Tab-separated table of C-alpha atoms and ligand atoms in Angstrom:
chain	number	residue	atom	x	y	z
A	119	MET	CA	-41.289	20.462	-16.804
A	120	ARG	CA	-40.801	22.904	-14.767
A	121	THR	CA	-40.368	19.771	-11.985
A	122	ALA	CA	-37.997	18.025	-14.579
A	123	GLY	CA	-35.706	21.252	-14.534
A	124	ALA	CA	-36.043	21.425	-11.004
A	125	THR	CA	-34.827	17.404	-10.791
A	126	ILE	CA	-32.103	17.721	-12.837
A	127	GLY	CA	-30.989	20.701	-11.097
A	128	ALA	CA	-31.037	19.251	-7.733
A	129	LEU	CA	-28.651	16.466	-9.014
A	130	ALA	CA	-26.211	18.758	-10.615
A	131	ALA	CA	-26.355	20.720	-7.473
A	132	VAL	CA	-25.080	17.540	-5.547
A	133	GLY	CA	-22.914	16.633	-7.642
A	134	ALA	CA	-21.256	19.645	-7.772
A	135	LEU	CA	-20.960	19.673	-3.535
A	136	GLY	CA	-20.019	15.766	-3.893
A	137	VAL	CA	-16.949	16.204	-6.635
A	138	GLY	CA	-16.502	19.822	-4.319
A	139	TYR	CA	-16.163	17.165	-1.145
A	140	ALA	CA	-13.985	14.560	-2.593
A	141	ALA	CA	-12.160	17.134	-4.177
A	142	GLY	CA	-11.092	19.587	-1.375
A	143	ILE	CA	-12.226	17.859	1.523
A	144	GLU	CA	-11.828	13.930	1.771
A	145	VAL	CA	-8.520	13.775	-0.644
A	146	ARG	CA	-6.805	15.769	2.112
A	147	SER	CA	-8.363	13.745	4.902
A	148	PHE	CA	-5.315	11.482	6.174
A	149	THR	CA	-5.809	9.405	8.703
A	150	LEU	CA	-4.546	6.499	10.646
A	151	ARG	CA	-5.894	2.834	10.215
A	152	ARG	CA	-5.070	0.244	13.182
A	153	VAL	CA	-5.491	-3.787	12.201
A	154	GLU	CA	-4.222	-6.425	14.430
A	155	ILE	CA	-2.518	-9.958	12.688
A	156	GLU	CA	-2.234	-13.213	14.286
A	157	CYS	CA	0.386	-14.140	12.572
A	158	LEU	CA	3.657	-14.707	15.154
A	159	PRO	CA	4.382	-17.746	17.275
A	160	ARG	CA	3.322	-18.034	20.911
A	161	GLY	CA	5.300	-16.343	22.967
A	162	HIS	CA	6.731	-13.394	20.889
A	163	ARG	CA	6.044	-9.655	21.431
A	164	PRO	CA	3.649	-7.677	19.384
A	165	ILE	CA	5.518	-5.986	16.817
A	166	ARG	CA	3.559	-2.733	15.791
A	167	VAL	CA	4.034	-1.966	11.819
A	168	LEU	CA	4.001	1.137	10.108
A	169	HIS	CA	2.381	0.927	6.486
A	170	LEU	CA	3.034	3.517	4.263
A	171	SER	CA	1.834	3.216	0.273
A	172	ASP	CA	1.277	5.374	-2.553
A	173	LEU	CA	2.474	9.018	-0.953
A	174	HIS	CA	2.450	10.008	-4.755
A	175	MET	CA	4.214	13.491	-3.098
A	176	THR	CA	4.597	16.503	-4.865
A	177	PRO	CA	6.809	19.041	-3.313
A	178	SER	CA	3.896	21.514	-2.453
A	179	GLN	CA	2.007	18.802	-0.532
A	180	HIS	CA	2.758	20.689	3.276
A	181	ARG	CA	-0.372	19.444	4.726
A	182	LYS	CA	0.533	15.795	3.453
A	183	GLN	CA	4.610	16.221	4.589
A	184	ARG	CA	3.482	17.005	8.188
A	185	TRP	CA	0.849	14.437	8.929
A	186	LEU	CA	3.674	12.117	7.471
A	187	ARG	CA	5.711	13.628	9.415
A	188	SER	CA	4.058	13.099	12.677
A	189	LEU	CA	3.671	9.409	12.247
A	190	ALA	CA	7.415	9.067	14.014
A	191	ASP	CA	5.667	9.788	17.292
A	192	LEU	CA	3.746	5.900	16.593
A	193	ALA	CA	7.611	4.735	17.868
A	194	PRO	CA	6.855	1.851	14.986
A	195	ASP	CA	9.171	-1.183	15.670
A	196	LEU	CA	9.012	-1.692	11.420
A	197	VAL	CA	8.398	0.276	8.365
A	198	VAL	CA	6.834	-1.442	4.991
A	199	ASP	CA	6.887	0.875	2.277
A	200	THR	CA	5.312	-0.279	-0.451
A	201	GLY	CA	6.053	2.282	-2.969
A	202	ASP	CA	4.662	4.687	-5.324
A	203	ASN	CA	6.111	7.506	-3.453
A	204	LEU	CA	6.551	10.276	-5.777
A	205	ALA	CA	4.777	12.431	-8.041
A	206	HIS	CA	7.225	14.615	-9.464
A	207	ARG	CA	11.092	14.880	-10.503
A	208	ARG	CA	11.996	16.875	-6.839
A	209	SER	CA	9.861	15.606	-4.482
A	210	VAL	CA	12.632	12.569	-3.494
A	211	PRO	CA	14.210	15.199	-0.749
A	212	VAL	CA	10.679	16.285	0.262
A	213	VAL	CA	9.714	12.661	0.837
A	214	LEU	CA	13.158	11.504	2.689
A	215	ASP	CA	12.597	14.993	4.806
A	216	ALA	CA	8.808	13.886	5.487
A	217	LEU	CA	9.800	10.569	6.273
A	218	GLY	CA	12.366	12.023	8.753
A	219	GLU	CA	12.613	10.060	12.050
A	220	LEU	CA	11.001	6.909	10.147
A	221	LEU	CA	14.060	6.471	8.346
A	222	ASN	CA	16.050	5.225	11.901
A	223	VAL	CA	13.328	2.598	12.175
A	224	PRO	CA	14.398	-0.475	10.529
A	225	GLY	CA	12.405	-0.518	7.145
A	226	VAL	CA	11.798	-2.653	4.000
A	227	PHE	CA	10.446	-1.462	0.689
A	228	VAL	CA	9.813	-2.051	-3.155
A	229	PHE	CA	9.051	0.489	-5.662
A	230	GLY	CA	5.683	1.039	-7.664
A	231	SER	CA	5.370	2.455	-11.319
A	232	ASN	CA	4.725	5.839	-9.596
A	233	ASP	CA	8.348	5.796	-8.586
A	234	TYR	CA	9.903	5.219	-11.821
A	235	PHE	CA	7.761	7.262	-13.913
A	236	ALA	CA	6.139	10.356	-13.909
A	237	PRO	CA	2.356	10.901	-13.466
A	238	THR	CA	0.475	12.412	-16.586
A	239	LEU	CA	-2.929	12.757	-17.813
A	240	ARG	CA	-5.205	10.275	-17.908
A	241	ASN	CA	-8.903	9.461	-18.571
A	242	PRO	CA	-10.631	8.754	-15.690
A	243	ALA	CA	-13.160	6.884	-17.616
A	244	ARG	CA	-11.329	3.990	-18.533
A	245	TYR	CA	-10.218	3.902	-15.330
A	246	LEU	CA	-12.822	3.095	-13.644
A	247	PHE	CA	-14.237	1.093	-16.608
A	248	GLY	CA	-11.568	-1.434	-15.259
A	249	ASP	CA	-8.962	-0.211	-18.266
A	250	SER	CA	-5.799	0.103	-17.342
A	251	SER	CA	-3.768	-0.132	-20.006
A	252	GLN	CA	-3.258	3.297	-20.310
A	253	TRP	CA	-1.079	3.704	-16.581
A	254	ARG	CA	1.386	1.693	-18.440
A	255	THR	CA	2.443	3.719	-20.707
A	256	PRO	CA	5.944	4.956	-20.365
A	257	THR	CA	6.293	8.780	-19.137
A	258	PRO	CA	9.431	10.681	-18.254
A	259	ARG	CA	11.632	8.585	-15.191
A	260	LEU	CA	11.093	10.182	-12.168
A	261	PRO	CA	14.567	9.510	-9.505
A	262	ALA	CA	13.696	6.097	-8.163
A	263	ASP	CA	17.304	5.212	-7.970
A	264	ASP	CA	17.873	8.086	-5.979
A	265	LEU	CA	15.420	7.328	-3.490
A	266	ARG	CA	16.606	4.282	-3.404
A	267	ALA	CA	20.295	5.174	-2.713
A	268	ALA	CA	18.980	7.111	0.512
A	269	MET	CA	16.729	4.678	1.898
A	270	VAL	CA	19.328	1.453	1.405
A	271	GLU	CA	22.035	4.283	3.318
A	272	ARG	CA	19.710	4.518	6.234
A	273	GLY	CA	19.314	0.757	6.313
A	274	TRP	CA	16.367	0.284	4.686
A	275	LEU	CA	15.977	-2.950	3.137
A	276	ASP	CA	15.376	-3.113	-0.759
A	277	LEU	CA	13.225	-6.132	-1.641
A	278	THR	CA	13.063	-5.086	-5.576
A	279	ASN	CA	12.706	-9.328	-6.868
A	280	THR	CA	15.085	-9.955	-3.842
A	281	SER	CA	14.762	-11.140	-0.668
A	282	GLY	CA	16.211	-10.613	2.368
A	283	THR	CA	16.094	-10.984	6.746
A	284	LEU	CA	16.051	-8.487	10.166
A	285	GLU	CA	15.957	-8.726	13.311
A	286	VAL	CA	12.480	-7.077	14.540
A	287	ALA	CA	12.174	-6.604	18.567
A	288	GLY	CA	13.091	-10.001	19.010
A	289	THR	CA	11.603	-11.320	15.973
A	290	GLN	CA	13.817	-13.032	13.035
A	291	ILE	CA	11.439	-11.770	10.193
A	292	ALA	CA	11.999	-13.070	6.525
A	293	PHE	CA	11.229	-11.024	4.024
A	294	ALA	CA	10.804	-11.466	0.289
A	295	GLY	CA	9.299	-8.566	-2.387
A	296	VAL	CA	8.922	-8.369	-6.094
A	297	ASP	CA	9.568	-5.198	-8.659
A	298	ASP	CA	6.218	-3.437	-9.734
A	299	PRO	CA	3.604	-6.458	-11.103
A	300	HIS	CA	1.807	-3.653	-12.634
A	301	LEU	CA	4.455	-3.007	-15.516
A	302	ASP	CA	5.446	-6.621	-15.210
A	303	TYR	CA	8.501	-6.002	-13.369
A	304	ASP	CA	7.945	-9.147	-11.374
A	305	ASP	CA	10.329	-11.918	-11.276
A	306	LEU	CA	8.950	-14.694	-9.447
A	307	SER	CA	11.517	-16.885	-9.685
A	308	THR	CA	13.633	-14.823	-7.691
A	309	VAL	CA	10.942	-15.275	-4.438
A	310	PRO	CA	12.603	-18.171	-2.248
A	311	PRO	CA	10.574	-20.541	-0.269
A	312	ALA	CA	9.887	-19.292	3.161
A	313	PRO	CA	12.278	-19.694	5.169
A	314	VAL	CA	11.067	-22.479	7.840
A	315	ASP	CA	13.433	-21.231	10.461
A	316	ALA	CA	12.568	-17.476	10.846
A	317	ASP	CA	9.503	-16.560	13.095
A	318	LEU	CA	7.935	-14.600	10.666
A	319	ARG	CA	7.925	-15.063	6.602
A	320	VAL	CA	6.522	-11.639	4.997
A	321	GLY	CA	5.812	-10.884	1.311
A	322	VAL	CA	6.283	-7.083	-0.027
A	323	THR	CA	4.696	-5.833	-3.408
A	324	HIS	CA	3.473	-2.617	-4.731
A	325	ALA	CA	0.445	-3.979	-6.690
A	326	PRO	CA	-1.689	-6.971	-5.757
A	327	TYR	CA	-2.166	-8.536	-8.347
A	328	LEU	CA	-2.905	-12.810	-8.106
A	329	ARG	CA	-0.219	-14.183	-9.686
A	330	VAL	CA	2.424	-12.352	-6.856
A	331	LEU	CA	-0.188	-13.342	-3.852
A	332	ASP	CA	-0.830	-16.662	-5.125
A	333	ARG	CA	2.740	-17.560	-5.245
A	334	PHE	CA	3.754	-15.718	-1.411
A	335	ALA	CA	0.463	-18.167	0.033
A	336	ASP	CA	2.269	-21.142	-1.810
A	337	ASP	CA	5.137	-20.760	-0.386
A	338	GLY	CA	4.365	-20.273	2.795
A	339	TYR	CA	4.851	-16.734	3.889
A	340	ASP	CA	2.570	-15.240	6.522
A	341	VAL	CA	1.599	-11.850	5.561
A	342	THR	CA	1.917	-10.193	2.645
A	343	PHE	CA	1.475	-6.332	2.158
A	344	ALA	CA	0.390	-4.587	-0.705
A	345	GLY	CA	-0.246	-0.506	-2.130
A	346	HIS	CA	-1.686	0.452	-5.258
A	347	THR	CA	-5.426	0.051	-5.138
A	348	HIS	CA	-5.793	3.230	-3.457
A	349	GLY	CA	-8.996	1.305	-2.026
A	350	GLY	CA	-10.841	1.991	-5.176
A	351	GLN	CA	-10.413	5.917	-4.895
A	352	LEU	CA	-13.911	7.017	-5.763
A	353	CYS	CA	-15.831	4.118	-3.774
A	354	LEU	CA	-19.236	4.186	-3.099
A	355	PRO	CA	-21.195	4.000	0.825
A	356	VAL	CA	-21.631	0.488	2.066
A	357	LYS	CA	-21.021	-1.036	-1.313
A	358	GLY	CA	-17.409	0.101	-1.283
A	359	ALA	CA	-14.602	-0.192	-3.973
A	360	LEU	CA	-15.843	-0.351	-7.753
A	361	VAL	CA	-12.028	-1.233	-8.946
A	362	THR	CA	-8.705	-2.318	-7.748
A	363	ASN	CA	-6.709	-1.396	-11.065
A	364	CYS	CA	-5.424	-4.840	-11.089
A	365	ASP	CA	-7.075	-8.390	-10.969
A	366	LEU	CA	-7.585	-8.118	-7.280
A	367	GLU	CA	-11.066	-8.385	-6.780
A	368	PRO	CA	-12.738	-4.527	-5.215
A	369	ALA	CA	-13.797	-6.795	-1.713
A	370	ARG	CA	-10.114	-6.606	-1.089
A	371	ALA	CA	-9.451	-2.951	-2.583
A	372	LYS	CA	-8.053	-2.149	1.224
A	373	GLY	CA	-7.838	-3.272	4.327
A	374	LEU	CA	-6.958	-7.074	6.482
A	375	HIS	CA	-8.295	-10.281	4.153
A	376	ARG	CA	-6.774	-14.057	3.988
A	377	HIS	CA	-5.493	-15.294	0.965
A	378	PRO	CA	-5.553	-19.189	0.548
A	379	ALA	CA	-2.969	-20.925	-0.709
A	380	ALA	CA	-3.880	-22.325	-4.283
A	381	SER	CA	-2.949	-25.839	-2.544
A	382	ALA	CA	-5.292	-25.627	0.127
A	383	PRO	CA	-8.316	-22.719	-1.517
A	384	GLY	CA	-10.623	-23.781	1.291
A	385	ASP	CA	-8.570	-22.819	3.955
A	386	PRO	CA	-9.318	-20.334	5.890
A	387	GLY	CA	-6.944	-19.319	8.564
A	388	SER	CA	-3.592	-19.246	5.569
A	389	SER	CA	-1.782	-16.465	4.247
A	390	TRP	CA	-2.728	-12.888	5.727
A	391	LEU	CA	-3.658	-10.109	2.873
A	392	HIS	CA	-2.972	-6.396	3.688
A	393	VAL	CA	-3.654	-3.791	1.140
A	394	SER	CA	-3.392	-0.087	1.908
A	395	ALA	CA	-5.416	2.231	0.245
A	396	GLY	CA	-2.307	4.728	0.476
A	397	ALA	CA	-2.384	8.320	1.256
A	398	GLY	CA	-1.943	10.050	-2.254
A	399	THR	CA	-3.373	10.662	-5.828
A	400	SER	CA	-2.074	11.240	-8.641
A	401	PRO	CA	-2.059	15.326	-9.279
A	402	TYR	CA	-4.361	15.274	-12.083
A	403	ALA	CA	-6.736	12.970	-10.212
A	404	PRO	CA	-7.047	14.325	-6.911
A	405	VAL	CA	-10.151	13.131	-5.487
A	406	ARG	CA	-11.387	10.560	-2.694
A	407	PHE	CA	-14.443	9.510	-2.063
A	408	CYS	CA	-15.491	7.110	1.038
A	409	CYS	CA	-12.156	6.337	0.752
A	410	ARG	CA	-9.554	8.374	3.096
A	411	PRO	CA	-5.960	8.737	2.644
A	412	GLU	CA	-3.961	6.701	4.854
A	413	ALA	CA	-1.234	4.642	6.942
A	414	THR	CA	-2.333	1.610	8.775
A	415	LEU	CA	-0.113	0.631	12.111
A	416	ALA	CA	-0.612	-3.382	11.970
A	417	THR	CA	-0.036	-4.763	15.301
A	418	LEU	CA	1.582	-8.381	14.593
A	419	VAL	CA	0.585	-10.544	17.659
A	420	PRO	CA	1.012	-14.363	18.229
A	421	VAL	CA	-1.667	-16.755	17.229
A	422	ARG	CA	-3.517	-16.558	20.470
A	423	GLU	CA	-4.528	-20.832	20.027
A	424	VAL	CA	-2.217	-23.752	19.010
A	425	GLY	CA	-4.114	-25.655	16.359
A	426	VAL	CA	-6.810	-23.027	15.694
A	427	ARG	CA	-6.919	-21.232	12.833
A	428	ALA	CA	-6.819	-17.057	13.896
A	429	PRO	CA	-9.968	-15.272	13.027
A	430	LEU	CA	-9.706	-12.586	10.886
A	431	ARG	CA	-9.388	-9.014	13.186
A	432	ALA	CA	-9.477	-5.650	11.930
A	433	VAL	CA	-9.843	-2.534	14.165
A	434	ALA	CA	-10.966	0.766	13.551
B	250	LIG	FE1	-0.409	4.431	-6.237
């Protein structure tokens, strides 16, 4: 009996340590992940893409703001922001100030549910068991339109259910984006077939729902950037993510993967998918475990061999 009590006490202590680490240390251990994506035509110079997602910024998160401001030192050629920037009605100027010099870099963006609606207390158990319906319950609106106007004013391309082009480092890039699929705001009829005269075709979405990834891949987009999953947020050592908060399987909750077109399901070399684990969490669930908050520097490089599909390359 005494042994059982000691065991329960030890487990409780380990659990308390784990929660303390997840809430007090890892959730604020911001990191930069680097990947290399072979997707450019031969002869094009590499393009450094800073992928930001899921900042979930509140005015009091000064450490996160300093870290975000420091990312401008990377001197990226392009910023891709896949949404969920806000977690407070007064966060728009805070996010803009923290983005700082990055707003002088060419950028594209879409929004997520946490740009439109304020966070609220949820039941984390329902999340872990795959029930995300409570996340769709409307809460007070956030000033997403103010953030959108400021980003557009600084020259960033708004890809909310629309498409556009940018020339970045001498490469003509065709973009298409959708509004947040997690809220069923996506309008796939606005996604045009990937322009064949562009050097690179990029899809952008907040939540990586399969219907959106399939559409981009089937329509010939080379790379899709997404966020939303928080990388699973609470992960297990070795196994990794348990959930993605959408219909993407947990094995692709973060990082660089392939997403074959439905027309070529066995093609290992079809469209790339990069999912950011994001830099924040809901302020009501400020915990991360085995899934540090991140930004990604994705270096786009030319495909190395003609006729040979590029292998998956992930660095650090
Ligand atoms: Fe998020």
